[in-house]
Amino acid sequence: GESVGLHLPTLSVQEGDNSIINCAYSNSASDYFIWYKQESGKGPQFIIDIRSNMDKRQGQRVTVLLNKTVKHLSLQIAATQPGDSAVYFCAENIHDYKLSFGAGTTVTVRA
Amino acid sequence: ETGVTQSPTHLIKTRGQQVTLRCSSQSGHNTVSWYQQALGQGPQFIFQYYREEENGRGNFPPRFSGLQFPNYSSELNVNALELDDSALYLCASGVGETQYFGPGTRLLVL
């Protein structure tokens, strides 16, 4: 079946370093992707999105890269801070804004 | 904050009971979707409502049903609760593709 998945379930990063979280998707027809951050006990928080006609988009301290050739998506966080510790999900718009999520990557920031 | 609220925050039910979860969206958000998130998993799409009509459904049985109201609130109803229904239930609303999530309702079925 078609799905969105993340390469690694956990990522440990030193405070101040850059983080890279990866995601692979299998639906080549997907045209919209979103990264969400979910802290313990909270709902997913929108971070950044990208459409399939783009290969890069930047936000505040975050950059999303899209490689449609290999169906790969990544989220880069610059100068990772303790507040960045959370579970990160990539999501794919499968049809009419219905989202398909991967299992998530847990990011832990070491002081 | 997303402007999306959910109630209650936590709920305990027993197997076979029925439950109603509520969501209040921002004014103007004409789409609301419900997701189920089991522990350690990503959210799974249950269904979506657009202008008070169901607009797509995921792989969930008919005992999961919903309503959307003109005042941008919505409900998720689950009948004949099963143990595996224990999860965090999230609603998401928006205009267009960007969906904003509420904090969720944690349901425990005993």
mmCIF file of N, CA and C in Angstrom, chain B residues 7 9 11-12 22 28 56 62-63 65 67 69 79 82 93-94:
data_model
loop_
_atom_site.group_PDB
_atom_site.id
_atom_site.type_symbol
_atom_site.label_atom_id
_atom_site.label_comp_id
_atom_site.label_asym_id
_atom_site.label_seq_id
_atom_site.Cartn_x
_atom_site.Cartn_y
_atom_site.Cartn_z
ATOM 1 N N SER B 7 -12.882 18.808 23.651
ATOM 2 C CA SER B 7 -13.335 18.421 24.990
ATOM 3 C C SER B 7 -13.973 17.041 24.948
ATOM 4 N N THR B 9 -10.674 16.580 27.835
ATOM 5 C CA THR B 9 -9.251 16.309 27.613
ATOM 6 C C THR B 9 -8.940 14.832 27.833
ATOM 7 N N LEU B 11 -10.873 10.906 29.087
ATOM 8 C CA LEU B 11 -12.136 10.214 29.247
ATOM 9 C C LEU B 11 -11.860 8.724 29.456
ATOM 10 N N ILE B 12 -12.582 8.132 30.400
ATOM 11 C CA ILE B 12 -12.480 6.694 30.623
ATOM 12 C C ILE B 12 -13.858 6.078 30.403
ATOM 13 N N ARG B 22 -15.865 16.195 21.301
ATOM 14 C CA ARG B 22 -16.241 17.460 20.680
ATOM 15 C C ARG B 22 -15.030 18.284 20.270
ATOM 16 N N GLY B 28 -14.651 30.275 10.123
ATOM 17 C CA GLY B 28 -14.187 30.263 8.744
ATOM 18 C C GLY B 28 -13.545 28.959 8.315
ATOM 19 N N GLY B 56 -15.215 12.043 2.780
ATOM 20 C CA GLY B 56 -14.112 11.101 2.770
ATOM 21 C C GLY B 56 -13.970 10.410 4.103
ATOM 22 N N PRO B 62 -18.268 1.602 10.600
ATOM 23 C CA PRO B 62 -19.401 2.537 10.710
ATOM 24 C C PRO B 62 -19.731 2.960 12.127
ATOM 25 N N ARG B 63 -19.242 2.237 13.141
ATOM 26 C CA ARG B 63 -19.541 2.660 14.507
ATOM 27 C C ARG B 63 -18.811 3.957 14.868
ATOM 28 N N SER B 65 -18.750 7.637 13.816
ATOM 29 C CA SER B 65 -19.557 8.558 13.026
ATOM 30 C C SER B 65 -19.304 9.977 13.499
ATOM 31 N N LEU B 67 -20.420 14.480 13.123
ATOM 32 C CA LEU B 67 -21.299 15.570 12.733
ATOM 33 C C LEU B 67 -20.477 16.852 12.690
ATOM 34 N N PHE B 69 -21.295 21.097 12.593
ATOM 35 C CA PHE B 69 -22.382 22.051 12.790
ATOM 36 C C PHE B 69 -22.035 23.400 12.161
ATOM 37 N N ASN B 79 -19.573 4.168 18.815
ATOM 38 C CA ASN B 79 -20.472 3.224 19.476
ATOM 39 C C ASN B 79 -19.752 1.917 19.771
ATOM 40 N N GLU B 82 -14.499 -0.615 21.892
ATOM 41 C CA GLU B 82 -13.632 -1.777 22.045
ATOM 42 C C GLU B 82 -12.332 -1.328 22.722
ATOM 43 N N SER B 93 -8.701 21.305 11.701
ATOM 44 C CA SER B 93 -9.557 22.124 10.848
ATOM 45 C C SER B 93 -8.715 23.124 10.079
ATOM 46 N N GLY B 94 -9.288 23.650 9.053
ATOM 47 C CA GLY B 94 -8.572 24.636 8.261
ATOM 48 C C GLY B 94 -9.380 25.085 7.074
#
